[in-house]
Coordinates of C-alpha atoms in Angstrom, one line a residue:
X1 CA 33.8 116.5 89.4
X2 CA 33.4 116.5 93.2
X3 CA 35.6 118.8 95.5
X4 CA 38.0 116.6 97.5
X5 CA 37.8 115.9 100.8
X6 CA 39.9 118.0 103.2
X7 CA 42.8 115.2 105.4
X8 CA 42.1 114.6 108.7
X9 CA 43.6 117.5 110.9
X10 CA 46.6 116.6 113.2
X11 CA 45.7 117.1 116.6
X12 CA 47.4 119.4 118.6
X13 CA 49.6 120.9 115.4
X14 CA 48.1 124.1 115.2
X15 CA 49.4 124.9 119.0
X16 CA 52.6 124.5 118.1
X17 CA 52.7 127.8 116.5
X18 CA 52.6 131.1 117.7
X19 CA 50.6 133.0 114.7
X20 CA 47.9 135.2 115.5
X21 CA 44.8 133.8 115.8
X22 CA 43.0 136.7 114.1
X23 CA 44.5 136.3 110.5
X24 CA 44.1 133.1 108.4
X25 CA 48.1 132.2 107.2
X26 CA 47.4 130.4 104.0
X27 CA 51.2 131.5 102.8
X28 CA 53.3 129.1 104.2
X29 CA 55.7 129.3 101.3
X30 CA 57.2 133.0 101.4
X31 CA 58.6 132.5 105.0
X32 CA 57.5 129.5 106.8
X33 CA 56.4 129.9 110.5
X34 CA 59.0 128.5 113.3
X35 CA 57.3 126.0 116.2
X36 CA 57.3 127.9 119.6
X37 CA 59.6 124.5 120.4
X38 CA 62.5 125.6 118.0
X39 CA 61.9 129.3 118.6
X40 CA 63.0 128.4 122.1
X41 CA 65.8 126.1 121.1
X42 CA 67.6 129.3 119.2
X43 CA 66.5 132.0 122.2
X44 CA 68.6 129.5 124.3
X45 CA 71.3 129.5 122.0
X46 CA 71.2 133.1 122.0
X47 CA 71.5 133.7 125.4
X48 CA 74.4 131.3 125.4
X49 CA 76.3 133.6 122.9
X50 CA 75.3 136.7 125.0
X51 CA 76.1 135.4 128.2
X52 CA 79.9 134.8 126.9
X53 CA 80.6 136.1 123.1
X54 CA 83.9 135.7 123.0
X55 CA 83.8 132.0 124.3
X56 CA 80.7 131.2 121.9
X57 CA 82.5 132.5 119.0
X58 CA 85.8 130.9 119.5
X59 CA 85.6 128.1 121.7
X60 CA 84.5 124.8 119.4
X61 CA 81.5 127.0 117.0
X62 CA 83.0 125.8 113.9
X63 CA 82.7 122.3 115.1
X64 CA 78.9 122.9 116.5
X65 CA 78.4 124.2 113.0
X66 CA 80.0 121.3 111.0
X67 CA 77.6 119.0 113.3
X68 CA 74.6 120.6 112.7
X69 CA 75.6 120.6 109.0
X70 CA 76.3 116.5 109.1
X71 CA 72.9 116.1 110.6
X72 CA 71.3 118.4 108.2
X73 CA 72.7 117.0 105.2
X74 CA 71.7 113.3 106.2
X75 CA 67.9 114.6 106.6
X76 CA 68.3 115.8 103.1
X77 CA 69.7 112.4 101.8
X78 CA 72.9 114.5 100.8
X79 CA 76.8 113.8 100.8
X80 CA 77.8 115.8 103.9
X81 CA 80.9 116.7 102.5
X82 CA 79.5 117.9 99.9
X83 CA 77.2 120.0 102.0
X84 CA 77.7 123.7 103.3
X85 CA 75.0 125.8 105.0
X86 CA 74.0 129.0 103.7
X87 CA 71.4 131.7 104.7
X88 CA 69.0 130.9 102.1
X89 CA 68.3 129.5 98.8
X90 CA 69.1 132.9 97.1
X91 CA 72.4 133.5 98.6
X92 CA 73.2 130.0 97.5
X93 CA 72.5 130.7 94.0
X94 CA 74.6 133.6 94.2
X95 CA 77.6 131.4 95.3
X96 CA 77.6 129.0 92.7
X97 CA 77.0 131.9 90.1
X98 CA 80.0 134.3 91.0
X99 CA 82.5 130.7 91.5
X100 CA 82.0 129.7 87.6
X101 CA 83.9 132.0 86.1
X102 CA 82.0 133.3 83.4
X103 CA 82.9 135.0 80.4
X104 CA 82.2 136.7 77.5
X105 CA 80.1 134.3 75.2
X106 CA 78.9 131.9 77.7
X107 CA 75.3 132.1 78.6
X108 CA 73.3 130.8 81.5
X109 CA 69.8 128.8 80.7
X110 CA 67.1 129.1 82.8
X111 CA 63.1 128.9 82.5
X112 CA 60.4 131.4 83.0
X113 CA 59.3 129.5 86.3
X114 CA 61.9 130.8 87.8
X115 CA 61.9 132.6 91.4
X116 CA 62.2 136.8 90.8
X117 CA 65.5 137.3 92.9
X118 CA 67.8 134.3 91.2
X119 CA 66.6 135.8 88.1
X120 CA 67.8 139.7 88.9
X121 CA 70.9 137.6 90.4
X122 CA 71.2 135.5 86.9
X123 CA 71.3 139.0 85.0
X124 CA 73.9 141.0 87.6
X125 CA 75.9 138.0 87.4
X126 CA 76.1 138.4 83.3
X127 CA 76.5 142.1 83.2
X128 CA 79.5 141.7 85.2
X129 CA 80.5 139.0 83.4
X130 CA 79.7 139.8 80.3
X131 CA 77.8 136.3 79.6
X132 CA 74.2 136.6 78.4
X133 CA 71.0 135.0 80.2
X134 CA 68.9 133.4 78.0
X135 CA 65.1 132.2 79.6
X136 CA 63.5 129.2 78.5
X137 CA 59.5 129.4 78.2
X138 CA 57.7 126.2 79.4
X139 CA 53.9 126.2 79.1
X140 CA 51.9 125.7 82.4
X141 CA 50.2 122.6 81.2
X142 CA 53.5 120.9 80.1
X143 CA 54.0 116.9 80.4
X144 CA 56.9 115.9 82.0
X145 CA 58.0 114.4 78.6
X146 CA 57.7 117.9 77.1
X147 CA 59.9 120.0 79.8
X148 CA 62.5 117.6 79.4
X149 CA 62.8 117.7 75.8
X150 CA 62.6 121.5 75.8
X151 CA 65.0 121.5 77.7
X152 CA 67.6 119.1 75.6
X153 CA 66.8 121.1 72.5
X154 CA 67.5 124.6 74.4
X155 CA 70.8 123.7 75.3
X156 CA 74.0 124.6 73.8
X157 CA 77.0 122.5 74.4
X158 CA 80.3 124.5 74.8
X159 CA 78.3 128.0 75.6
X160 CA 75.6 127.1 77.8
X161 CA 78.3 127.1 81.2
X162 CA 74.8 126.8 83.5
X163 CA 71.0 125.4 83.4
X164 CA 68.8 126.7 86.0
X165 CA 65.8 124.9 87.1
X166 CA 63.7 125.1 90.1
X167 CA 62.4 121.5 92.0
X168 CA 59.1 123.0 92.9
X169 CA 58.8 126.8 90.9
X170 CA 57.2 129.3 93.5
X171 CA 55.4 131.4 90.6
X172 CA 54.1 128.3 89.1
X173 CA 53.7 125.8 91.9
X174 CA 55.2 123.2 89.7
X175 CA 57.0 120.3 90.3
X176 CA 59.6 119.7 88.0
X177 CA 61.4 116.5 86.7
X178 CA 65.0 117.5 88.1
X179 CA 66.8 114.4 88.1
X180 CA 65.9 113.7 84.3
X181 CA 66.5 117.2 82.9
X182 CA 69.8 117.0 85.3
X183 CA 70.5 113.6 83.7
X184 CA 69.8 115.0 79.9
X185 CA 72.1 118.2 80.7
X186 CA 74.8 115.8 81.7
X187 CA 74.7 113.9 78.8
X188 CA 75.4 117.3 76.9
X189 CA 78.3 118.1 79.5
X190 CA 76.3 120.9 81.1
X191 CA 76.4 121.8 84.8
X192 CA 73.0 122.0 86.5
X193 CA 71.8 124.2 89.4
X194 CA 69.0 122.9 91.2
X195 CA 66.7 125.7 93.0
X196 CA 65.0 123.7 95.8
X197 CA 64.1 126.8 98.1
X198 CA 61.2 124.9 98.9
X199 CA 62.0 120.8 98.8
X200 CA 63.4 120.5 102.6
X201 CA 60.4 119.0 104.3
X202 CA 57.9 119.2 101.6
X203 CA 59.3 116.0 99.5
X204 CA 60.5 113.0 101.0
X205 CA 62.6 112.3 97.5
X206 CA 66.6 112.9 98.5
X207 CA 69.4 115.1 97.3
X208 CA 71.7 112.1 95.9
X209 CA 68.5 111.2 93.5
X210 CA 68.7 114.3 91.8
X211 CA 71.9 114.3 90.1
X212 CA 72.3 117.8 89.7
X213 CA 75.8 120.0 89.9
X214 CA 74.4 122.2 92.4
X215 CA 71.5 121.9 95.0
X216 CA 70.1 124.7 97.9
X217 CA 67.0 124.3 99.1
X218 CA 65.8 126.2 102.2
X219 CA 65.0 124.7 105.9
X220 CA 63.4 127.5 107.1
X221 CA 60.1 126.8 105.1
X222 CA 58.9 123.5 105.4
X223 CA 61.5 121.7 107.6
X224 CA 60.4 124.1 110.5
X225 CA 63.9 125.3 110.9
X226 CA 64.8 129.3 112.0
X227 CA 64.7 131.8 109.1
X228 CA 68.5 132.2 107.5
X229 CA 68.8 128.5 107.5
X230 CA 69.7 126.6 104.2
X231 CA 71.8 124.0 102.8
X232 CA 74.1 124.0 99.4
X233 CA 75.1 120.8 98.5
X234 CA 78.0 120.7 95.4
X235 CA 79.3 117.6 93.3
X236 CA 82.9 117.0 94.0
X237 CA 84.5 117.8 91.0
X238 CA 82.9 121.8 91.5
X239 CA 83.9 122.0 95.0
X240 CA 87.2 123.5 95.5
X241 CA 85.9 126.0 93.3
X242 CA 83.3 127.1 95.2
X243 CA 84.1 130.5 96.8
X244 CA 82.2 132.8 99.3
X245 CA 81.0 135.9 98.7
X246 CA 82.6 137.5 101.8
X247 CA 86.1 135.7 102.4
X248 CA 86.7 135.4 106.2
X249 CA 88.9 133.3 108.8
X250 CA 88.3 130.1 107.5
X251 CA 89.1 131.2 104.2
X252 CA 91.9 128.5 103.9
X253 CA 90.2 125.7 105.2
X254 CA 88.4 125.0 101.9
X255 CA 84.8 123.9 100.9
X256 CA 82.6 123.9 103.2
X257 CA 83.8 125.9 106.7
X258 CA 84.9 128.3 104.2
X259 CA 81.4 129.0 102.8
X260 CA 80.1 128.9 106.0
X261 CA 81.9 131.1 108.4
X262 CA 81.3 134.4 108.5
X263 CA 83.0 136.0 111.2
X264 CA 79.8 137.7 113.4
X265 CA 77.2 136.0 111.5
X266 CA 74.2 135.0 113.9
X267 CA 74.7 131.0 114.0
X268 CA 72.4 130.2 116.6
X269 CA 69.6 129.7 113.7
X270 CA 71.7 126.5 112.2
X271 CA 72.6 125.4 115.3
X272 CA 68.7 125.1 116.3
X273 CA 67.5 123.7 112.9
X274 CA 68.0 119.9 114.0
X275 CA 64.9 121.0 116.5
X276 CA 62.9 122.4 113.6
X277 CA 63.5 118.6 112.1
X278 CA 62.5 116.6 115.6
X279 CA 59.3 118.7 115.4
X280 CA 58.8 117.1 112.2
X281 CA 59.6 113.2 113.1
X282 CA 57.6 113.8 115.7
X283 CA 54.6 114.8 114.0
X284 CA 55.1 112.4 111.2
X285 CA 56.9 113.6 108.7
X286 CA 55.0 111.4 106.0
X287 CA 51.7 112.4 107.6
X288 CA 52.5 116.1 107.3
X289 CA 53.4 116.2 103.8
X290 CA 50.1 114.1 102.8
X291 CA 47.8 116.5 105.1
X292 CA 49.2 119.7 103.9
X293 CA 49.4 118.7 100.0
X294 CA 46.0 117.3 100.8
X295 CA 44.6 120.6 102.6
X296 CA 45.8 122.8 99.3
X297 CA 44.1 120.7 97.0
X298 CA 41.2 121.2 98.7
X299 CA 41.8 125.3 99.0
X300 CA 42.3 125.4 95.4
X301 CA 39.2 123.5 94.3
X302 CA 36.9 125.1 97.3
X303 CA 38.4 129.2 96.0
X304 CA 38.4 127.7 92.5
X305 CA 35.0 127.4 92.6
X306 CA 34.3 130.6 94.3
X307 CA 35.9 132.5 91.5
X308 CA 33.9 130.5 89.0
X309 CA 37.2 128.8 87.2
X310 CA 36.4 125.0 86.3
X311 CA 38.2 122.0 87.8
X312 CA 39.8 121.6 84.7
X313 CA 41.5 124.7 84.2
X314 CA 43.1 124.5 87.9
X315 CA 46.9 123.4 87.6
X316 CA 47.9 120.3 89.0
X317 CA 51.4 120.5 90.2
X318 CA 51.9 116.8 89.5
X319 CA 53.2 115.4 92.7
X320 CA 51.3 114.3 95.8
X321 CA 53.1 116.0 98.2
X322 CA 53.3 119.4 96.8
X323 CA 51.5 121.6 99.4
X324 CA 51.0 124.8 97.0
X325 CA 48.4 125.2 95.1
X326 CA 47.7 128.3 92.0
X327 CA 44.7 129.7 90.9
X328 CA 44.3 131.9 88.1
X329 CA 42.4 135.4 88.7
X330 CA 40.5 137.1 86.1
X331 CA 42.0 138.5 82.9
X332 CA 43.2 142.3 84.5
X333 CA 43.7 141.3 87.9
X334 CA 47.3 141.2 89.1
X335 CA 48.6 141.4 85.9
X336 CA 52.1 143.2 86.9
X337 CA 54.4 142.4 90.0
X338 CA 53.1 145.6 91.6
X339 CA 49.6 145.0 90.7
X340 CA 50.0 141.6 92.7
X341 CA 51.3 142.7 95.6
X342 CA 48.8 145.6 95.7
X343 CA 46.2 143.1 95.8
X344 CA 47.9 140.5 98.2
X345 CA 48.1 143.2 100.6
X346 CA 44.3 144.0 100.6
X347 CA 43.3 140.9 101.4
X348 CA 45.0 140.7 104.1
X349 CA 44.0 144.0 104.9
X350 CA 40.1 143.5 104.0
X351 CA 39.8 139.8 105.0
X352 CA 42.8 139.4 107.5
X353 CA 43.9 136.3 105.4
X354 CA 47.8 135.6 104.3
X355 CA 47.9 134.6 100.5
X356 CA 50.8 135.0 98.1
X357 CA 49.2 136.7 94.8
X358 CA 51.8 136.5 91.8
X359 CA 52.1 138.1 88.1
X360 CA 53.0 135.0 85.5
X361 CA 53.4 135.5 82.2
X362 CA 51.1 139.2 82.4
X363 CA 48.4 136.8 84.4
X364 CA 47.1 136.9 87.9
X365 CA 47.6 133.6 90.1
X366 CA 46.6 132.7 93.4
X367 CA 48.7 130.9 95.7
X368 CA 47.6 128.7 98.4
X369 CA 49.4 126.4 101.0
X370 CA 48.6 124.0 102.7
X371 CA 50.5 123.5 106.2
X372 CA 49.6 121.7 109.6
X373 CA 48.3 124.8 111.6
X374 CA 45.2 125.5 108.8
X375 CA 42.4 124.1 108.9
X376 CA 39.7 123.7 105.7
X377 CA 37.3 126.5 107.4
X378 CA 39.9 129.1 106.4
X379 CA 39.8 128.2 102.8
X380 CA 36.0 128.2 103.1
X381 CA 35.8 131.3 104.7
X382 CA 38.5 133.0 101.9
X383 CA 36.1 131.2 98.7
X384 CA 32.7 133.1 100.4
X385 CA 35.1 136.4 100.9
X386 CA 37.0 136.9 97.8
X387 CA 34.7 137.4 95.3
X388 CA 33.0 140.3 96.1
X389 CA 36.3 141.5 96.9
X390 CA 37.8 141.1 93.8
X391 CA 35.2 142.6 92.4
X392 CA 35.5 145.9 93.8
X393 CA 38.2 146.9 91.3

């Protein structure tokens, strides 16, 4: 099998960043990287709300935020109403978790793709509760077909109170079929949480097409938006239900504003998202997500090869416009969360090159992205430097 040819690079992209030049940022996933463009958009913001606090704070904010919310939610394909913003995909998890009402004997269902923090959120959410988590295994290599109906056996209509399923896992790099386990969870009368911390920007399919419950994906990743910035969308029927985890002023005035205000909170990144999306449009948003989905292919297959691991046994992610890419390390290597991070951190330290190294079922994976600001050279350069750093252990 041939390697695939890297896309065409967009020109000018990479300027719109302000990354250091010395350090190949093949991680786009953990935190994003904000365009100089929409880092200035929020600095202005900020010096608005410095220049007069007490104006900026009272004087039509809620309104600002409601607006920047509409235009959000319409990006996402989502009901605006349904829509609240949130600080990130994590703290929307933990809304929707502590607003059910759980008891003793209910469970929640999630799988083992799952993201590290909702799962620590999943169990603190049970202790106090006294409901039991229960983790569904899928296998790597699993057909669509095969998730799906794992997931319809797993469930347990009358205990099960939540499933929990990520869009696009950030262990696994997996794209998941959401809007049919979401439709074969409904069918059993069981609520679904969707975790799409890394959807906004990376897939062009909507919020509405889903189905699900419960939906938060982050901004702040591949829609270009300030860090803090992410959007919880909730079915009617859950939303007056839905209660913050710090009550404030606009406590009374329901779903959303009460979800979204909190009192001293730093607005000014939601308020300068909608730049973080123009940056997009005007780069193409369709000609973004084929380059960078395009440009981690090629990383995976180019390091792949490097680290000796055959074309075959590299996971596809099953989607052409996932832009992460895993590659499995050598039996030993990485094989606990703080073996990984040990050996994320040397090389950036050795080879001054970003990656995101993750323990998956007691296996080392490599994680590569692909984003507009990279360029193949750095995932050559990583292939002819990794080996012999790997094995120095």
């Amino acid at each position: 099998m041939s390697v695939p040819q890297p896309p065409e690079p967009i020109p000018g992209a990479r300027l719109l960043f302000s990354l250091d030049p010395a350090v190949s940022h093949l991680n786009h996933g953990s935190f994003g990287a904000v365009p100089i463009t929409v880092q200035r958009a929020q600095q202005r913001l900020r010096d608005e709300m410095e220049s007069n606090p007490l104006r900026f704070f009272t004087q039509g904010l809620v309104d600002r935020i409601a607006h920047t919310r509409r235009h959000l939610a319409t990006f996402l394909g989502a009901d605006p109403d349904g829509a609240a913003l949130v600080g990130n995909t994590t703290t929307g998890v933990a809304v929707v978790l502590q607003s059910l009402g759980l008891r003793p004997g209910d469970e929640i269902l999630s799988t083992d793709h799952g993201y590290g923090a909702v799962g620590l959120s999943i169990q603190r959410e049970c202790r106090r509760t006294g409901a039991e988590s229960r983790v569904l295994p899928i296998p790597l290599e699993a057909t669509d077909e095969q998730v799906v109906e794992a997931v319809r056996e797993a469930l347990r209509p009358g205990r099960t109170r939540l499933l929990v399923v990520d869009q696009i896992t950030s262990a696994t790099a997996r794209l998941f079929p959401v809007a049919a386990i979401a439709a074969t969870a409904r069918e059993q009368g069981v609520p679904v949480l969707v975790d799409a911390a890394h959807v906004p920007g990376m897939l062009s399919a909507t919020v509405a097409g889903v189905g699900a419950d419960f939906w938060v994906g982050n901004l702040h990743k591949w829609a270009y938006a300030p860090r803090g910035t992410a959007v919880l969308v909730v079915a009617p029927q859950w939303r007056e239900r839905i209660e913050p985890l710090v009550v404030s002023w606009e406590q009374e005035s329901g779903y959303p504003a009460r979800l979204e205000w909190q009192a001293t909170l730093d607005y000014t990144s939601w308020l300068a998202a909608p730049a973080g999306l123009f940056t997009l449009r005007s780069l193409g948003a369709d000609r973004v997500r084929a380059h960078n989905a395009g440009l981690a292919a090629y990383g995976q297959r180019v390091v792949g090869d490097a680290l000796g691991v055959a074309p075959t046994h590299l996971p596809d992610p099953g989607g052409p416009e996932v832009a992460m890419r895993i590659i499995p390390l050598a039996p030993g290597l990485a094989t606990t969360v703080e073996g990984a991070r040990a050996l994320q951190q040397r090389i950036a330290e050795r080879i001054a090159t970003e990656v995101a190294v993750t323990s998956w079922n007691g296996r080392g994976w490599l994680r590569l992205c692909g984003q507009v600001y990279n360029s193949p050279e750095e995932y050559e350069r990583l292939a002819v430097r990794l080996p012999p750093l790997l094995a120095q252990r």
